[in-house]
Coordinates of C-alpha atoms in Angstrom, one line a residue:
X1 CA 6.5 -55.2 126.2
X2 CA 10.2 -55.8 126.6
X3 CA 12.2 -52.8 125.5
X4 CA 16.0 -53.0 124.1
X5 CA 18.5 -50.5 123.1
X6 CA 19.1 -52.2 119.8
X7 CA 17.3 -55.0 118.2
X8 CA 19.0 -57.1 115.6
X9 CA 17.7 -58.8 112.9
X10 CA 19.3 -61.8 111.6
X11 CA 21.9 -64.1 114.1
X12 CA 24.1 -65.3 111.1
X13 CA 27.8 -64.5 111.2
X14 CA 26.9 -60.5 110.6
X15 CA 24.4 -60.2 113.3
X16 CA 26.2 -62.5 115.7
X17 CA 29.5 -60.9 115.5
X18 CA 27.9 -57.5 116.0
X19 CA 26.0 -58.4 118.9
X20 CA 28.8 -59.9 120.7
X21 CA 31.1 -56.6 119.6
X22 CA 28.5 -54.1 121.2
X23 CA 28.6 -56.3 124.5
X24 CA 27.1 -55.1 127.6
X25 CA 27.4 -51.4 126.2
X26 CA 23.8 -51.6 125.4
X27 CA 20.6 -54.1 125.9
X28 CA 20.5 -56.0 122.8
X29 CA 18.2 -58.6 121.4
X30 CA 19.4 -60.6 118.6
X31 CA 16.2 -62.4 116.6
X32 CA 16.6 -65.1 113.9
X33 CA 13.7 -66.3 111.6
X34 CA 14.8 -69.7 111.5
X35 CA 15.1 -72.5 114.1
X36 CA 18.8 -71.9 114.2
X37 CA 21.2 -69.0 113.8
X38 CA 23.4 -69.5 110.6
X39 CA 21.1 -71.8 108.6
X40 CA 21.6 -69.7 105.1
X41 CA 24.6 -68.0 104.1
X42 CA 26.8 -68.6 107.2
X43 CA 26.3 -72.5 107.3
X44 CA 26.9 -72.7 103.6
X45 CA 30.0 -70.5 103.0
X46 CA 33.4 -72.0 101.4
X47 CA 35.1 -70.9 104.3
X48 CA 38.6 -69.1 103.3
X49 CA 40.2 -65.5 104.3
X50 CA 41.5 -64.2 101.2
X51 CA 42.6 -60.6 101.1
X52 CA 42.2 -60.3 97.4
X53 CA 38.5 -61.8 97.6
X54 CA 35.9 -58.9 96.8
X55 CA 38.3 -56.4 95.3
X56 CA 40.0 -53.5 96.9
X57 CA 36.9 -51.9 98.3
X58 CA 36.5 -55.2 101.0
X59 CA 40.4 -55.5 101.4
X60 CA 40.6 -53.2 104.3
X61 CA 38.0 -54.8 106.3
X62 CA 39.7 -58.4 105.4
X63 CA 42.9 -57.4 106.3
X64 CA 41.9 -55.9 109.6
X65 CA 39.9 -58.8 110.4
X66 CA 43.2 -60.8 110.4
X67 CA 44.7 -60.6 113.3
X68 CA 41.5 -61.0 115.3
X69 CA 40.9 -64.2 113.3
X70 CA 44.4 -65.5 113.8
X71 CA 44.7 -64.6 117.3
X72 CA 41.1 -64.1 118.9
X73 CA 40.9 -62.8 122.4
X74 CA 40.5 -65.2 125.3
X75 CA 37.0 -64.6 125.6
X76 CA 36.5 -66.0 121.9
X77 CA 38.3 -68.9 122.9
X78 CA 42.1 -67.8 122.1
X79 CA 42.6 -70.5 119.7
X80 CA 43.2 -69.2 115.8
X81 CA 40.3 -69.6 113.4
X82 CA 42.4 -69.9 110.7
X83 CA 44.6 -72.5 108.8
X84 CA 47.0 -71.3 106.4
X85 CA 46.6 -72.4 102.6
X86 CA 47.6 -70.2 100.1
X87 CA 45.8 -68.9 96.8
X88 CA 46.4 -69.3 93.4
X89 CA 44.7 -67.2 91.1
X90 CA 45.6 -68.6 87.5
X91 CA 45.3 -68.1 83.8
X92 CA 46.1 -69.0 80.3
X93 CA 48.7 -67.6 77.9
X94 CA 46.1 -64.9 77.0
X95 CA 45.4 -63.8 80.5
X96 CA 48.3 -62.0 81.2
X97 CA 46.9 -58.7 81.1
X98 CA 44.2 -59.7 83.3
X99 CA 46.6 -60.9 86.0
X100 CA 48.6 -57.8 85.3
X101 CA 45.6 -55.8 86.2
X102 CA 44.7 -57.8 89.2
X103 CA 47.9 -57.5 90.5
X104 CA 48.0 -53.8 89.9
X105 CA 44.5 -53.4 91.8
X106 CA 46.1 -54.6 95.1
X107 CA 49.4 -52.4 94.3
X108 CA 50.3 -50.7 98.0
X109 CA 47.9 -52.3 99.6
X110 CA 50.1 -54.6 101.6
X111 CA 48.8 -57.5 100.2
X112 CA 51.3 -60.1 99.0
X113 CA 51.0 -61.4 95.7
X114 CA 53.6 -62.5 93.3
X115 CA 53.7 -63.8 89.7
X116 CA 54.0 -67.9 89.8
X117 CA 53.7 -71.1 87.9
X118 CA 50.2 -73.0 88.2
X119 CA 52.2 -76.3 87.7
X120 CA 54.6 -75.4 90.9
X121 CA 51.3 -75.4 93.0
X122 CA 48.7 -77.7 91.4
X123 CA 49.7 -81.2 90.4
X124 CA 47.8 -82.4 87.5
X125 CA 47.3 -78.7 85.8
X126 CA 46.8 -78.8 82.1
X127 CA 49.9 -77.1 80.2
X128 CA 47.1 -74.1 78.8
X129 CA 47.1 -72.8 82.4
X130 CA 50.5 -71.7 82.3
X131 CA 50.3 -68.3 84.1
X132 CA 49.4 -67.2 87.9
X133 CA 49.7 -65.3 91.0
X134 CA 50.3 -66.6 94.5
X135 CA 48.7 -65.3 97.6
X136 CA 50.6 -66.9 100.6
X137 CA 48.3 -65.4 103.3
X138 CA 45.2 -67.0 102.3
X139 CA 43.9 -69.2 104.9
X140 CA 40.8 -71.6 105.8
X141 CA 38.3 -70.2 108.2
X142 CA 36.4 -72.5 111.2
X143 CA 33.2 -70.8 110.3
X144 CA 31.2 -72.8 112.8
X145 CA 33.5 -72.3 115.8
X146 CA 33.9 -68.7 114.7
X147 CA 29.7 -68.2 114.4
X148 CA 29.5 -70.4 117.9
X149 CA 32.3 -68.0 119.4
X150 CA 30.6 -64.8 118.5
X151 CA 26.9 -66.2 119.9
X152 CA 28.5 -67.4 123.2
X153 CA 30.3 -64.0 123.8
X154 CA 27.2 -62.0 123.0
X155 CA 24.9 -64.4 125.3
X156 CA 28.1 -63.8 128.4
X157 CA 27.6 -60.3 127.8
X158 CA 23.8 -60.3 128.3
X159 CA 22.6 -60.3 124.9
X160 CA 19.1 -62.2 124.5
X161 CA 18.8 -64.5 121.4
X162 CA 15.1 -65.7 119.9
X163 CA 14.9 -67.9 117.4
X164 CA 12.0 -68.5 115.3
X165 CA 11.4 -65.1 116.0
X166 CA 10.6 -63.8 112.4
X167 CA 10.1 -59.8 112.4
X168 CA 6.5 -59.4 110.9
X169 CA 6.1 -55.4 111.5
X170 CA 8.3 -52.4 112.6
X171 CA 6.5 -49.1 113.4
X172 CA 8.1 -45.9 114.1
X173 CA 6.8 -44.7 117.6
X174 CA 8.3 -41.9 119.9
X175 CA 11.6 -42.8 120.8
X176 CA 12.1 -45.9 118.7
X177 CA 10.5 -48.9 117.1
X178 CA 7.6 -51.0 118.0
X179 CA 8.3 -54.8 116.6
X180 CA 6.2 -57.6 116.3
X181 CA 7.8 -60.9 116.0
X182 CA 6.2 -64.5 114.6
X183 CA 6.5 -66.1 118.1
X184 CA 4.0 -63.6 119.1
X185 CA 6.2 -61.6 120.7
X186 CA 6.2 -57.7 121.1
X187 CA 9.4 -55.6 121.9
X188 CA 10.4 -52.0 121.6
X189 CA 13.7 -51.1 120.5
X190 CA 15.7 -47.2 120.3
X191 CA 17.4 -48.9 117.3
X192 CA 16.7 -51.6 114.6
X193 CA 19.4 -53.0 113.0
X194 CA 19.0 -54.9 109.5
X195 CA 21.6 -58.0 109.4
X196 CA 19.0 -59.7 107.5
X197 CA 21.4 -61.0 104.5
X198 CA 19.2 -61.8 101.4
X199 CA 16.2 -60.5 103.3
X200 CA 17.8 -57.3 104.2
X201 CA 15.6 -55.0 101.6
X202 CA 12.5 -57.0 102.7
X203 CA 13.5 -56.0 106.3
X204 CA 13.6 -52.4 105.3
X205 CA 10.2 -52.2 103.4
X206 CA 8.7 -53.8 106.6
X207 CA 10.2 -50.9 108.7
X208 CA 9.1 -48.4 105.8
X209 CA 12.7 -47.5 105.0
X210 CA 13.8 -46.9 101.2
X211 CA 15.4 -50.4 100.4
X212 CA 18.8 -50.0 98.7
X213 CA 18.8 -52.5 96.1
X214 CA 20.8 -55.5 97.7
X215 CA 20.3 -58.3 95.3
X216 CA 20.7 -61.8 96.5
X217 CA 22.4 -64.3 93.8
X218 CA 22.8 -68.0 94.2
X219 CA 26.2 -69.7 94.4
X220 CA 27.0 -73.4 93.8
X221 CA 29.4 -75.7 95.5
X222 CA 29.9 -79.0 94.8
X223 CA 32.0 -81.8 96.8
X224 CA 33.6 -84.0 94.5
X225 CA 35.9 -87.2 95.2
X226 CA 38.7 -86.8 92.5
X227 CA 41.3 -89.5 91.3
X228 CA 44.3 -89.2 92.3
X229 CA 43.1 -87.6 95.6
X230 CA 43.5 -84.1 96.0
X231 CA 46.9 -83.2 98.2
X232 CA 45.9 -82.0 101.4
X233 CA 48.0 -78.7 100.9
X234 CA 46.4 -77.9 97.7
X235 CA 45.8 -73.9 97.6
X236 CA 42.5 -72.3 97.1
X237 CA 42.7 -72.3 93.1
X238 CA 40.5 -69.7 91.0
X239 CA 40.3 -68.7 87.5
X240 CA 41.5 -65.0 87.0
X241 CA 38.2 -64.7 84.6
X242 CA 36.3 -65.7 87.5
X243 CA 35.0 -69.2 85.9
X244 CA 35.9 -71.5 88.9
X245 CA 37.1 -72.1 92.3
X246 CA 38.5 -75.3 94.2
X247 CA 40.1 -76.0 97.4
X248 CA 40.6 -79.6 98.9
X249 CA 38.8 -81.1 101.6
X250 CA 39.8 -84.1 103.9
X251 CA 40.0 -87.5 102.2
X252 CA 41.3 -86.2 99.1
X253 CA 38.2 -84.4 98.1
X254 CA 37.4 -81.0 96.5
X255 CA 35.0 -78.3 97.3
X256 CA 34.2 -76.8 93.9
X257 CA 32.1 -73.8 92.2
X258 CA 31.6 -72.6 89.0
X259 CA 31.6 -69.0 90.5
X260 CA 28.2 -68.7 89.7
X261 CA 26.0 -65.5 90.4
X262 CA 22.3 -66.1 89.8
X263 CA 20.0 -63.1 90.8
X264 CA 17.4 -64.8 93.0
X265 CA 14.4 -63.7 95.2
X266 CA 15.5 -64.6 99.2
X267 CA 14.7 -68.1 99.7
X268 CA 16.3 -71.4 101.1
X269 CA 18.8 -71.7 98.1
X270 CA 19.2 -75.0 96.2
X271 CA 21.6 -76.1 93.6
X272 CA 20.6 -76.4 90.0
X273 CA 22.0 -79.4 88.1
X274 CA 23.2 -77.0 85.1
X275 CA 25.2 -75.4 87.5
X276 CA 27.0 -78.9 89.3
X277 CA 27.4 -79.9 85.7
X278 CA 29.2 -76.3 84.8
X279 CA 31.5 -76.7 87.8
X280 CA 32.4 -80.4 86.7
X281 CA 33.0 -79.2 83.0
X282 CA 35.5 -76.3 84.0
X283 CA 37.3 -78.5 86.3
X284 CA 37.9 -81.0 83.8
X285 CA 39.4 -78.1 81.4
X286 CA 41.9 -77.2 84.2
X287 CA 43.2 -80.4 85.5
X288 CA 43.8 -83.8 84.3
X289 CA 42.1 -85.3 87.6
X290 CA 39.0 -87.8 87.0
X291 CA 35.9 -87.2 88.9
X292 CA 35.2 -90.2 90.7
X293 CA 32.0 -89.3 92.2
X294 CA 29.7 -86.2 93.5
X295 CA 29.1 -87.0 96.9
X296 CA 27.6 -83.4 97.9
X297 CA 26.2 -80.2 96.4
X298 CA 24.6 -77.0 97.7
X299 CA 23.8 -73.5 97.2
X300 CA 24.0 -70.3 99.0
X301 CA 23.1 -66.8 98.7
X302 CA 25.3 -63.7 98.4
X303 CA 23.9 -60.5 98.7
X304 CA 25.3 -57.2 97.3
X305 CA 24.6 -53.6 97.3
X306 CA 24.8 -51.9 93.8
X307 CA 28.2 -51.0 94.1
X308 CA 29.0 -54.8 95.6
X309 CA 30.6 -53.1 98.7
X310 CA 28.8 -53.6 102.2
X311 CA 26.5 -51.1 103.6
X312 CA 27.1 -50.2 107.3
X313 CA 25.6 -47.4 109.2
X314 CA 22.4 -45.3 110.1
X315 CA 19.6 -44.8 107.2
X316 CA 19.8 -41.0 106.4
X317 CA 16.2 -41.6 105.8
X318 CA 14.9 -43.0 109.0
X319 CA 16.1 -42.3 112.4
X320 CA 17.0 -45.3 114.5
X321 CA 17.3 -47.7 111.6
X322 CA 21.0 -49.0 110.9
X323 CA 21.9 -51.0 108.2
X324 CA 24.4 -53.9 108.6
X325 CA 24.1 -55.7 105.2
X326 CA 25.5 -56.3 101.5
X327 CA 28.2 -58.4 102.5
X328 CA 28.4 -60.4 99.3
X329 CA 30.5 -63.6 99.9
X330 CA 32.9 -61.9 101.9
X331 CA 30.9 -61.7 105.3
X332 CA 32.8 -64.2 107.1
X333 CA 36.2 -62.7 106.5
X334 CA 35.2 -59.5 107.1
X335 CA 33.2 -60.3 110.0
X336 CA 35.5 -59.1 113.0
X337 CA 36.4 -55.8 111.4
X338 CA 33.0 -55.1 110.4
X339 CA 31.5 -55.8 113.7
X340 CA 34.0 -53.3 115.2
X341 CA 33.1 -50.6 112.8
X342 CA 29.4 -51.2 113.1
X343 CA 29.7 -51.3 117.4
X344 CA 31.7 -47.9 116.8
X345 CA 28.8 -46.4 114.5
X346 CA 26.2 -47.7 116.5
X347 CA 27.6 -46.5 120.1
X348 CA 29.2 -43.5 118.7
X349 CA 32.3 -44.4 120.0
X350 CA 35.0 -44.2 117.3
X351 CA 37.7 -46.0 119.0
X352 CA 36.3 -49.0 118.8
X353 CA 36.9 -48.8 115.0
X354 CA 39.9 -50.5 113.4
X355 CA 42.3 -47.5 112.4
X356 CA 42.5 -48.6 109.0
X357 CA 38.5 -48.0 107.9
X358 CA 36.8 -45.2 106.3
X359 CA 33.4 -45.5 107.5
X360 CA 32.1 -43.4 104.6
X361 CA 33.2 -45.9 102.2
X362 CA 30.5 -48.1 103.4
X363 CA 27.8 -45.5 104.4
X364 CA 24.2 -46.2 103.0
X365 CA 24.1 -42.5 102.5
X366 CA 26.1 -43.1 99.3
X367 CA 23.2 -44.8 97.4

């Protein structure tokens, strides 16, 4: 039986970035149930970096991740993973208090927000949408390149990766864990890291660890071609009431979501026609563009802890079990800072942690 200091369950963005951040400070095995890493949430992300997305509790992780994403070190390729776009959070006249409240939530955080008219940013906006907040820092993320860079850096530092290796059983033994994998492998680990996304509670149950109530929710995204074509410099646009968001894609297209959150079991998520229709209807009540074609539609899972903050740290009830889960829809944009935090906690090296982060805020002991 091969033995590792750390076995990480899940090779999506969470597990891959954590493995890369640990580097050669420990022997690490990264296991993935699917044929390839990033099949679920990572591969279906709407791919933006927004300091307001996820709320004030997530914002420190997002902001701390910005410098890495904008100017990654040479071992991650050295080329920015971001393309600045800007974001508009907009509302109708009756939404002024909601916009005021949104602005107050980020007061003193350093996040730049200013009042702005939607028509100054979105051609074809309907007159009812007459108030908004402009966030200039929002950017697109090259998710595929970021994920690939993390996996490459992890491998370069000696991390082993096994795909089609779902965790079948996990038993505590003296000094760690005895793990059985779906590929027939048996491995030992001093520490078991649960970075399994929508399957995080299921992995905990396998290990006889108390689940935290991490709930997957389905999110729908539709690619539409509109007439007139969407401008390439259109910002990320969202409804302050949480009814929709959209962003431009090449060729005058849009990625559009009804901002749905439908509770579901962990699964290979697929879009529902109702949610696709809802997204289109909400867009047509915001802009005067014609929907020329629905070209693609897909769904992904966003998994939240009960308080909607991520969970990073050792389980208080089970030695050697480490939670790295509950990232919701913001796991990509917070990955660099979260990985540094996770590595610091795993290795007991506080200096690895971004100074602005409070690990107690995300500790599993809060539940």
